[in-house]
mmCIF file of C-alpha atoms in Angstrom:
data_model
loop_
_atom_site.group_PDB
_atom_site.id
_atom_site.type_symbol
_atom_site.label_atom_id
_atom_site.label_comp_id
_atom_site.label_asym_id
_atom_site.label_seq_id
_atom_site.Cartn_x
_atom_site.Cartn_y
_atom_site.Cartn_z
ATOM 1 C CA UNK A 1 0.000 0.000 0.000
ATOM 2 C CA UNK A 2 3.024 2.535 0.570
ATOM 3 C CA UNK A 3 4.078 1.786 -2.461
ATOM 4 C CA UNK A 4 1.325 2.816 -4.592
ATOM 5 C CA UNK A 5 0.837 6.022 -2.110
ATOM 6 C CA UNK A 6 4.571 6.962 -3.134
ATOM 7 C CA UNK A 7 4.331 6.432 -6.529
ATOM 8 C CA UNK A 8 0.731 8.642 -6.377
ATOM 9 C CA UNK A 9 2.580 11.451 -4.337
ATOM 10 C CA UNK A 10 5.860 10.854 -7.155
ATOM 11 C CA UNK A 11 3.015 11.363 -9.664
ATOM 12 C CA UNK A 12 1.322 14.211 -8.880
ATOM 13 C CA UNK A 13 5.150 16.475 -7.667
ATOM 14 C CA UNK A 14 5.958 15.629 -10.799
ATOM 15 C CA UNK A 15 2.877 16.793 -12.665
ATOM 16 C CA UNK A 16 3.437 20.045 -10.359
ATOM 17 C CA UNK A 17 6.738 20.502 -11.026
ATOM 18 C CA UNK A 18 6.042 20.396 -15.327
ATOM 19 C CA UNK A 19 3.326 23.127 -14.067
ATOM 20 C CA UNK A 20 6.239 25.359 -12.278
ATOM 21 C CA UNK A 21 8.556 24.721 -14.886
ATOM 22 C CA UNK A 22 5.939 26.137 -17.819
ATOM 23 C CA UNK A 23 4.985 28.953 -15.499
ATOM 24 C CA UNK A 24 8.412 30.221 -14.523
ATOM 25 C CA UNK A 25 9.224 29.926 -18.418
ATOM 26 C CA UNK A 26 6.331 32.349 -19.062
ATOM 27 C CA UNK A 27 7.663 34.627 -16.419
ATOM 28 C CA UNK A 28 10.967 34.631 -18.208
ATOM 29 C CA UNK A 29 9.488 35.447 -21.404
ATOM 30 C CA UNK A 30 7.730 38.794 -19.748
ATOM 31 C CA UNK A 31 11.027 39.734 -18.349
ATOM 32 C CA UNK A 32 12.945 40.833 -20.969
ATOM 33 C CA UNK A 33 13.414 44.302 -19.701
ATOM 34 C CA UNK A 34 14.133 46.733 -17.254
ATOM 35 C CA UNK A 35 10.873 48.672 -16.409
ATOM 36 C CA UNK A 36 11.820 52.894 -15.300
ATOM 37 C CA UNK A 37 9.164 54.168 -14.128
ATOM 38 C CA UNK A 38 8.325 57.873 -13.896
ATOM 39 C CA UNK A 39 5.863 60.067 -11.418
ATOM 40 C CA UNK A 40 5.856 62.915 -14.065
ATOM 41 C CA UNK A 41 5.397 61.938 -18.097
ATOM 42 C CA UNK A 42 8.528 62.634 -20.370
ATOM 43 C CA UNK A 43 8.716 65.574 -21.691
ATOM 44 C CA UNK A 44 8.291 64.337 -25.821
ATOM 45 C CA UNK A 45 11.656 66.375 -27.311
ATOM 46 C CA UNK A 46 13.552 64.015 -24.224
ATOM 47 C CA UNK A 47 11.724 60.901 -25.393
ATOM 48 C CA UNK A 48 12.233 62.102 -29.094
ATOM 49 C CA UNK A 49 16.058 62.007 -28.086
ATOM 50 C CA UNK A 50 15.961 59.027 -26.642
ATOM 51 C CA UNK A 51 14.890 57.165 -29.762
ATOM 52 C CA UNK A 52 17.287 58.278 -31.711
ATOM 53 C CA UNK A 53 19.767 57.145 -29.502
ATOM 54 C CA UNK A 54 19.049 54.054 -28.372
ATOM 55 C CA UNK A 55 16.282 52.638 -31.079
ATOM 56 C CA UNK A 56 15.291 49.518 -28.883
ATOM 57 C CA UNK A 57 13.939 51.544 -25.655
ATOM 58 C CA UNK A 58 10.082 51.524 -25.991
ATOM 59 C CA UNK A 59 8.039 54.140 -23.979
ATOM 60 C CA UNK A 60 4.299 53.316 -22.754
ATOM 61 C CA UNK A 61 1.620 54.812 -20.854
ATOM 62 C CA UNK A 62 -1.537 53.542 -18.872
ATOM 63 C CA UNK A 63 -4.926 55.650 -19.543
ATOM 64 C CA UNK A 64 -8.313 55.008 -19.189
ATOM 65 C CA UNK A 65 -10.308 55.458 -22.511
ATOM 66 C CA UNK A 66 -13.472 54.592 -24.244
ATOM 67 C CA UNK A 67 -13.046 52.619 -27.581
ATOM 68 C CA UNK A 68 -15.076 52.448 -29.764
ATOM 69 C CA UNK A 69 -16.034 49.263 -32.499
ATOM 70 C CA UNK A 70 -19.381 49.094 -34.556
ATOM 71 C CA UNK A 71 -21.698 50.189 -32.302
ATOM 72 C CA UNK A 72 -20.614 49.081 -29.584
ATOM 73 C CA UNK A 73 -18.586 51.150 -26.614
ATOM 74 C CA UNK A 74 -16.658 49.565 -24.070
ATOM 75 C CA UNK A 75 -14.715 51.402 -21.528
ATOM 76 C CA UNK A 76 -10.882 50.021 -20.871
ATOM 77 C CA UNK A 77 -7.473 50.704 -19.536
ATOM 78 C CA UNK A 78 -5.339 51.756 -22.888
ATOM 79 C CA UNK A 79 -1.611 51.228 -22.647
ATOM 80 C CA UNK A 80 -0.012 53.407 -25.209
ATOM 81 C CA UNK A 81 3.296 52.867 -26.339
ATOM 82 C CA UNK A 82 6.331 53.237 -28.905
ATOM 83 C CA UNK A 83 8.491 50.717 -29.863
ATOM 84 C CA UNK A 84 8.633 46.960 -29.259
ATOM 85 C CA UNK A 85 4.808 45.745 -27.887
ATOM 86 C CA UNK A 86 6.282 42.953 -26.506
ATOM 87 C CA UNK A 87 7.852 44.295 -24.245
ATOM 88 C CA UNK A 88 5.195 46.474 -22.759
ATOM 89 C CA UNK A 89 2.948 43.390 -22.616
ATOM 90 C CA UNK A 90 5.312 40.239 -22.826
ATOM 91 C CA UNK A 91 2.387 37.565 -22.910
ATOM 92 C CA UNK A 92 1.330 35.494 -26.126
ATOM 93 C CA UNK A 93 -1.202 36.251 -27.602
ATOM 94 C CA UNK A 94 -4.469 33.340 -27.520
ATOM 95 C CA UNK A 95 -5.393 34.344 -31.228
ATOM 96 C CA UNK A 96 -2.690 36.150 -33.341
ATOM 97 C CA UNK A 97 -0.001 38.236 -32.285
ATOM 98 C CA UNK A 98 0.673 41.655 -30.901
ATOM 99 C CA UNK A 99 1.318 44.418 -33.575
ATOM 100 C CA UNK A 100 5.400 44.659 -34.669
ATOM 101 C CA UNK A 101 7.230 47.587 -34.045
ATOM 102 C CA UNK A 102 6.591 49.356 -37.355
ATOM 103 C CA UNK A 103 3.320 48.303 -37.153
ATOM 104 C CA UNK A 104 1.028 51.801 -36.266
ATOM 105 C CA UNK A 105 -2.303 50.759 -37.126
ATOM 106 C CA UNK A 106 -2.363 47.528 -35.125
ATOM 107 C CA UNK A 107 -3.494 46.513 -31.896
ATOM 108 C CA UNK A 108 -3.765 43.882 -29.182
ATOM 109 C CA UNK A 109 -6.652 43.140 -26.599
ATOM 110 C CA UNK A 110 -7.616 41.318 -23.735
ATOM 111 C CA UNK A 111 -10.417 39.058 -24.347
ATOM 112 C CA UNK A 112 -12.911 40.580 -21.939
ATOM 113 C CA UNK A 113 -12.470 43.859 -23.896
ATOM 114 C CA UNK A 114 -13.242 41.511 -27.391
ATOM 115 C CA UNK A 115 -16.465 40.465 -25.752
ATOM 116 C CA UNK A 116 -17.366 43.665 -24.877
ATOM 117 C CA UNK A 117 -17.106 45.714 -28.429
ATOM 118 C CA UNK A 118 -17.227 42.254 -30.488
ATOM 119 C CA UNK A 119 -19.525 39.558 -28.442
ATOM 120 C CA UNK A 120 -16.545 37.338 -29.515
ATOM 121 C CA UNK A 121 -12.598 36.428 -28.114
ATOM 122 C CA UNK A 122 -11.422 35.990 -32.145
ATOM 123 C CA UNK A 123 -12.206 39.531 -33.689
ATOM 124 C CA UNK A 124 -8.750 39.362 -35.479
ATOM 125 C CA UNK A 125 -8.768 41.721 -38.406
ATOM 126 C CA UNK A 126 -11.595 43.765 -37.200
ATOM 127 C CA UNK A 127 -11.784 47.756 -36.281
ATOM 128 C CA UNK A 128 -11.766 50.007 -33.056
ATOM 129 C CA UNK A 129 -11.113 53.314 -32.381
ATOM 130 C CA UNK A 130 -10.475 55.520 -29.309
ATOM 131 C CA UNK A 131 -11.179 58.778 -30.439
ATOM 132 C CA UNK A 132 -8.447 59.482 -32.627
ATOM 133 C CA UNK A 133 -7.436 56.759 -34.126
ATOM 134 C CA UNK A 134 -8.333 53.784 -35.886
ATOM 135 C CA UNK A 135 -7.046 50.305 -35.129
ATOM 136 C CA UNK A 136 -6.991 47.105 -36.688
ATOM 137 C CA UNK A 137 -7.341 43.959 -33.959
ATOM 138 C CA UNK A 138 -3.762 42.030 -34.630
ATOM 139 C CA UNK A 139 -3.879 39.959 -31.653
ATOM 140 C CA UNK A 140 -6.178 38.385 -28.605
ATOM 141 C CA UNK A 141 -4.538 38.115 -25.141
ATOM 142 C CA UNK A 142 -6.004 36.309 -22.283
ATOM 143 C CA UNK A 143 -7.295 38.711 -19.207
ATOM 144 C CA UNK A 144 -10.228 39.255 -17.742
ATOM 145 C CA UNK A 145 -9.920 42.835 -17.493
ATOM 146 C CA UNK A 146 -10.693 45.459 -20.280
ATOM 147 C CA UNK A 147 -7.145 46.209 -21.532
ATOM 148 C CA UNK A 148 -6.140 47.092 -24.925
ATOM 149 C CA UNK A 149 -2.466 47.523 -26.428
ATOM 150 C CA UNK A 150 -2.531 50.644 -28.976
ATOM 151 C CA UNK A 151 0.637 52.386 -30.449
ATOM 152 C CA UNK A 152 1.342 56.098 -30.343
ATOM 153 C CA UNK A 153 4.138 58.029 -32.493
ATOM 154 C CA UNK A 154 3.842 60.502 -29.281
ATOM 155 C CA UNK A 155 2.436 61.440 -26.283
ATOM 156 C CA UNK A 156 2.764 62.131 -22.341
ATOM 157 C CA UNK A 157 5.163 58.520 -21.355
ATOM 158 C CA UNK A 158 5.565 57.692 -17.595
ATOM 159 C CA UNK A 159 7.257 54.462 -17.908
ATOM 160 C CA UNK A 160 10.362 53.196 -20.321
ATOM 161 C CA UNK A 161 11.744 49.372 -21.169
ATOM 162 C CA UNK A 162 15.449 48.718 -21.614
ATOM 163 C CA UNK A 163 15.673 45.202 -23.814
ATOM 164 C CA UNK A 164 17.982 43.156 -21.280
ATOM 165 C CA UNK A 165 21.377 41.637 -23.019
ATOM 166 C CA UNK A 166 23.751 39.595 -21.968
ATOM 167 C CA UNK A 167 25.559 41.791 -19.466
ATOM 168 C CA UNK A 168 22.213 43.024 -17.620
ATOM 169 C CA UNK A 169 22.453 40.543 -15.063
ATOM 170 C CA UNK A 170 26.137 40.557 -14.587
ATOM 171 C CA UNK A 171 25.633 44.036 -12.896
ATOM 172 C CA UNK A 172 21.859 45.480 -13.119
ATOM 173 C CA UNK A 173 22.074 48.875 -11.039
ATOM 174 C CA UNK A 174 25.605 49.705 -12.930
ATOM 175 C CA UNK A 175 23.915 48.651 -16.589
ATOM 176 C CA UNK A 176 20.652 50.273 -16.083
ATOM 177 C CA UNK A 177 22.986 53.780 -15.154
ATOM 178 C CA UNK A 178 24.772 52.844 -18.617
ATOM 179 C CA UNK A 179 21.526 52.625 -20.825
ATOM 180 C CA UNK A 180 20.336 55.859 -19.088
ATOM 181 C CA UNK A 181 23.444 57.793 -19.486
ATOM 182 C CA UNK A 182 23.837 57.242 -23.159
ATOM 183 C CA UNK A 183 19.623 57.417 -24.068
ATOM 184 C CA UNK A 184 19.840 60.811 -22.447
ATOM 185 C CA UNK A 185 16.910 59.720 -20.042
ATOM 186 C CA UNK A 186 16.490 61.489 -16.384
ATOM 187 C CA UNK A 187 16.676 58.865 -13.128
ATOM 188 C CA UNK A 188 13.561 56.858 -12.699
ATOM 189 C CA UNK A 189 11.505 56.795 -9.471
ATOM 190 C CA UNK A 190 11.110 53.313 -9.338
ATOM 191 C CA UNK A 191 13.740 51.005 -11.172
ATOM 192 C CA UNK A 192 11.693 47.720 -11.300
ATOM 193 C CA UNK A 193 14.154 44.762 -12.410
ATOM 194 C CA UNK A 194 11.483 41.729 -13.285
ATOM 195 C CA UNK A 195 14.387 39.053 -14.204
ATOM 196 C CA UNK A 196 15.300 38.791 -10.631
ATOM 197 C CA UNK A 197 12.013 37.015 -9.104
ATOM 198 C CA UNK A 198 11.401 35.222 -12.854
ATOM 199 C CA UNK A 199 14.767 33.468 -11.846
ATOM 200 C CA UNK A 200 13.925 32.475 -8.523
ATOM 201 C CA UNK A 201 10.611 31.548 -9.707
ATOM 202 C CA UNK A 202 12.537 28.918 -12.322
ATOM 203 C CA UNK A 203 14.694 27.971 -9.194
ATOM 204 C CA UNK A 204 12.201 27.094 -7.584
ATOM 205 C CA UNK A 205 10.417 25.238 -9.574
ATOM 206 C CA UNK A 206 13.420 23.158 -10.662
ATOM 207 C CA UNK A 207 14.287 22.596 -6.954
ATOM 208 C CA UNK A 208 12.566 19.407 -6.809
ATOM 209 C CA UNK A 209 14.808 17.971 -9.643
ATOM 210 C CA UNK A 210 17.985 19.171 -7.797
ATOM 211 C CA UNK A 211 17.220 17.920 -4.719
ATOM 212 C CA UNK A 212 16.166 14.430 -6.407
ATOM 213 C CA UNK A 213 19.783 15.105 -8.265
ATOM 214 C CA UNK A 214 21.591 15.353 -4.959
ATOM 215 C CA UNK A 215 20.231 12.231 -3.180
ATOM 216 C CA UNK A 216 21.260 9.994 -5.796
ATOM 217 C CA UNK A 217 24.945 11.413 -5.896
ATOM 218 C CA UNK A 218 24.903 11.035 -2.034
ATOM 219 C CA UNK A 219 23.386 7.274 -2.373
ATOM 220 C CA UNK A 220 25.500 6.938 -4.938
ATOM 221 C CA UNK A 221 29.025 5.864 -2.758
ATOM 222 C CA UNK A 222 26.560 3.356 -0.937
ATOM 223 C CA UNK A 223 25.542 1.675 -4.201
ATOM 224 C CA UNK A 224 28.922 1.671 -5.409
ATOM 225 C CA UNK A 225 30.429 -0.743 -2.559
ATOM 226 C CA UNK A 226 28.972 -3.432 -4.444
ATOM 227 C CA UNK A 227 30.124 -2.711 -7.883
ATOM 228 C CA UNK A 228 33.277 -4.425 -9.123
ATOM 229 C CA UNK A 229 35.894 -2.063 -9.185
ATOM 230 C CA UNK A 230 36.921 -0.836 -12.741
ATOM 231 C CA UNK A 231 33.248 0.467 -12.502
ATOM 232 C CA UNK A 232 33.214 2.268 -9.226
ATOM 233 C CA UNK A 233 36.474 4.579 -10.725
ATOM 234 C CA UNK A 234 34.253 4.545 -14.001
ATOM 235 C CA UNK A 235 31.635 6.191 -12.045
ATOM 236 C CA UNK A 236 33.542 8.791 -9.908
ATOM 237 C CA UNK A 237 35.613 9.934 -13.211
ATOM 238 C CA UNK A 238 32.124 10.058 -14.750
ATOM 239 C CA UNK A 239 31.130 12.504 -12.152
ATOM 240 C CA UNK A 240 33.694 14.384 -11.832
ATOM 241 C CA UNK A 241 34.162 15.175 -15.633
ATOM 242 C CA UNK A 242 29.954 16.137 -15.635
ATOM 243 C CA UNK A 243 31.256 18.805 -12.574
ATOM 244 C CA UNK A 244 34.487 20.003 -14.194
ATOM 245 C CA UNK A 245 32.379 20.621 -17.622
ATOM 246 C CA UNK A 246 29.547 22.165 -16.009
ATOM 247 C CA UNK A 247 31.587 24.301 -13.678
ATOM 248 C CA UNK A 248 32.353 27.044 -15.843
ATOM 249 C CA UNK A 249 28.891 27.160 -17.173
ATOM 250 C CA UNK A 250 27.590 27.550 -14.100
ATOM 251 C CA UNK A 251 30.410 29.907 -13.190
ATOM 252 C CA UNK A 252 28.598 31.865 -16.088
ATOM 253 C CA UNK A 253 25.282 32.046 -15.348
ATOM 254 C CA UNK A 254 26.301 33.509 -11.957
ATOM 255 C CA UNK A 255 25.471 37.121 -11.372
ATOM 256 C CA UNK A 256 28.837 39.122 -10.635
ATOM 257 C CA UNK A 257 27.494 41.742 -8.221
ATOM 258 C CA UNK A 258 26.350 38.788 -5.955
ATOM 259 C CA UNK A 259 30.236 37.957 -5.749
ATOM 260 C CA UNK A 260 31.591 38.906 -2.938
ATOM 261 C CA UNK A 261 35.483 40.518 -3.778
ATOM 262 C CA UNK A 262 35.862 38.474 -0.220
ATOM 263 C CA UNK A 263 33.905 36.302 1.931
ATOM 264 C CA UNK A 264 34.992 37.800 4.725
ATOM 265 C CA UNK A 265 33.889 41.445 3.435
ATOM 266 C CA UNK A 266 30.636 41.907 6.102
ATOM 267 C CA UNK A 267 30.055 45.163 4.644
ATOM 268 C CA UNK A 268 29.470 43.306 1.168
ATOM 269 C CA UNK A 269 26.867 41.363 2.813
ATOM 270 C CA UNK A 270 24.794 44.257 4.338
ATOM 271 C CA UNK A 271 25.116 46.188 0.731
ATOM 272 C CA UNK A 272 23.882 43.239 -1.212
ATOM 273 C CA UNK A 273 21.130 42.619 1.309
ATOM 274 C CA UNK A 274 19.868 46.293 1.207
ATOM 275 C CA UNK A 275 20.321 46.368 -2.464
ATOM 276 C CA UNK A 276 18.101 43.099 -3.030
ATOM 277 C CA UNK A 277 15.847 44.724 -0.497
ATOM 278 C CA UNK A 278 15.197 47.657 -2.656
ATOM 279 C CA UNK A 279 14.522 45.599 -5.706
ATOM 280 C CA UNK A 280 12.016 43.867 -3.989
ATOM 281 C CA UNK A 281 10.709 46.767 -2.193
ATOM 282 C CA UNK A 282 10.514 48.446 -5.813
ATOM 283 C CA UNK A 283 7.496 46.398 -6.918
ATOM 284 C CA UNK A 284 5.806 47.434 -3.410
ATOM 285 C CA UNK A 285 6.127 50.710 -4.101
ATOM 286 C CA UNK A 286 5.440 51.939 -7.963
ATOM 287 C CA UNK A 287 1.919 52.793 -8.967
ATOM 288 C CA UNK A 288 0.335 49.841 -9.880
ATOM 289 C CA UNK A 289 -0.145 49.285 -13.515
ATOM 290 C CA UNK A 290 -2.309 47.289 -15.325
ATOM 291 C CA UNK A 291 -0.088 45.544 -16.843
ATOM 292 C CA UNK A 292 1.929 44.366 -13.711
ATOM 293 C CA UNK A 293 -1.022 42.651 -11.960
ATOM 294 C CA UNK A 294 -0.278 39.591 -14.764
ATOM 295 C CA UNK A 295 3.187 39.049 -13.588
ATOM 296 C CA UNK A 296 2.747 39.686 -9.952
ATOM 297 C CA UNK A 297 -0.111 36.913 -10.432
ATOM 298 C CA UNK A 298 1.997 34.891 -12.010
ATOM 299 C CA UNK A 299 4.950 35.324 -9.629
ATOM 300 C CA UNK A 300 2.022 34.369 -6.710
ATOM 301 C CA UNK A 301 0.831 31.536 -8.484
ATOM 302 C CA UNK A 302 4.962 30.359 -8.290
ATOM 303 C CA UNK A 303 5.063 30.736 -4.885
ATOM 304 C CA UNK A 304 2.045 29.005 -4.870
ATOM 305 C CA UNK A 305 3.420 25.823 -6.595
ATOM 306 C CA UNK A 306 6.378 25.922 -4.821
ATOM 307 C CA UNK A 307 4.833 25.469 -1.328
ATOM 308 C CA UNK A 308 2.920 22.671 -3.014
ATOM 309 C CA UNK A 309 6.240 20.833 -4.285
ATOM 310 C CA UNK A 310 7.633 21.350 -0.939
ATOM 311 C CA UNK A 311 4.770 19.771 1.057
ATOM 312 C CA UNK A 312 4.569 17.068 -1.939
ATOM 313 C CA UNK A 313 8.102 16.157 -1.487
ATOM 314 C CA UNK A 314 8.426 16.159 2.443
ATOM 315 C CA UNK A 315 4.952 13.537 1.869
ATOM 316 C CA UNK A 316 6.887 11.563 -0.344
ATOM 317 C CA UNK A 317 10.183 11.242 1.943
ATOM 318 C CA UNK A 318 7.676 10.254 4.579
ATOM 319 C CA UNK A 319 6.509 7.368 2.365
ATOM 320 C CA UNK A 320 10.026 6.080 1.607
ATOM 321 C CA UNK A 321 11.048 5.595 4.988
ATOM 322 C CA UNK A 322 11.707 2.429 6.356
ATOM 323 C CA UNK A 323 9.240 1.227 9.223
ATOM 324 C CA UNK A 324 10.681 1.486 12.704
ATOM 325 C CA UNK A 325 9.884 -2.229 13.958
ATOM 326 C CA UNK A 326 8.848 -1.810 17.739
ATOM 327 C CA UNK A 327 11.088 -2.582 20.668
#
């Protein structure tokens, strides 16, 4: 009977963990960017500036419109931007795609909005308008809220994206002060840095496979005893050539400013900590935008996950131990 109960509970954290594992790769995709947000809008000649020198920032705004489609009106939050939609709204799309960045006539929306000016979640192709402008529907994302994705050639921007490269995460603080510097940009309020909890969302949703990982390298001496010996050293040269070639990728992937110049440095520590506190604290802070509440969802429906893996796996070593026979 403990058998079958283990091999339910290995079941179901492993059905979990493919669940973490999609959602903290959907996370990743909507954290391409550093988000600057601003408490006053841009003046237009500094975002104008901006452009020109750094082509792949894309500015955005939040308003609250009334759009327009047939005859049928539907009031929604509007975010307005320039530049690469996917950024401002990094989730695919459930029909189509969000517009491309030369695309000015395009638009993406939530399907709540779509039932609401269309009675339908697949009015690809079709018109709306806000006013001012005419758009054609490119793409239909899934939210339950009234939210549309419209582009603008100019207007009153509050928040800005920096596309992240290679050498964002080596130093985030010292590249975001880089990007601004040479853009020409003023200091943003709030400096919100979404890569950070994607990647501990992915950690811990792969935490499960490590920890399986690391029981069978510590069982593994005990199984070895009983192996002839040509293939014990087989195995421990095995293992030590997988660590040696996945040392310096690892050594890689590891951010620099969370290298200490030495361990011993105690000031280090309390920097780092007040630094990662002011990330955090970052998200706390900044006006809440429409578009955040899908990420900070997400990032709450990790957490989720990852307190059911953890009670999943602490069932499962339950299972596995041996019965204590009674004195």
């Amino acid at each position: 009977m403990r058998r079958w109960i283990s091999l339910a509970l290995l079941l179901v954290l492993l059905l979990v963990t493919c669940r973490a594992m999609a959602g903290a790769e959907t996370l990743a995709a909507q954290s391409r960017s550093v988000s600057l947000r601003y408490k006053q809008p841009l003046d237009e000649a500094v975002v104008e500036q901006a452009l020109q020198k750094s082509p792949g920032i894309t500015f955005w705004a939040e308003e609250t419109v009334s759009l327009t489609a047939a005859w049928h009106t539907a009031g929604a939050t509007a975010l307005y931007y320039t530049g690469d939609a996917w950024l401002v709204w990094g989730q695919p799309c459930r029909v189509g795609s969000v517009p491309g960045p030369l695309d000015t006539g395009g638009c993406a929306i939530s399907t709540a909005l779509a039932w609401e000016l269309f009675g339908s979640k697949e009015p690809v192709g079709l018109a709306l308008e806000d006013g001012q402008q005419s758009y054609t529907v490119r793409g239909v994302f899934e939210n339950g809220d009234c939210l549309a994705l419209l582009p603008r050639a100019a207007g009153a921007f509050t928040a800005a994206e920096l596309p992240v490269d290679e050498d964002t995460a080596q130093d985030p603080m010292g590249w975001t002060s880089r990007q601004l510097q040479q853009a020409g940009l003023p200091t943003a309020d709030w400096q919100l840095y979404p890569s950070l909890p994607a990647g501990l969302a992915r950690l811990l949703a792969w935490l499960p496979v490590i920890l399986a990982a690391g029981l069978l390298l510590a069982a593994l001496p005990g199984w070895a005893r009983r192996w002839p010996r040509w293939a014990r050293e087989g195995a421990v040269f095995g293992v030590l050539l997988a660590a040696a070639l996945a040392l310096p990728w690892l050594l890689g992937l590891w951010p620099q400013w969370l290298t200490p110049s030495r361990w011993s440095d105690f000031s280090w520590w309390s920097q780092t900590a007040d630094q990662l506190g002011e990330y955090f604290s970052a998200w706390l802070k900044v006006y809440p935008a429409g578009r955040d509440v899908a990420f900070k969802t997400g990032l709450l429906a990790q957490w989720g996950l990852a307190a059911v893996q953890a009670g999943l796996w602490e069932a499962l070593r339950c299972s596995l131990q041996p019965k204590q026979k009674p004195n």
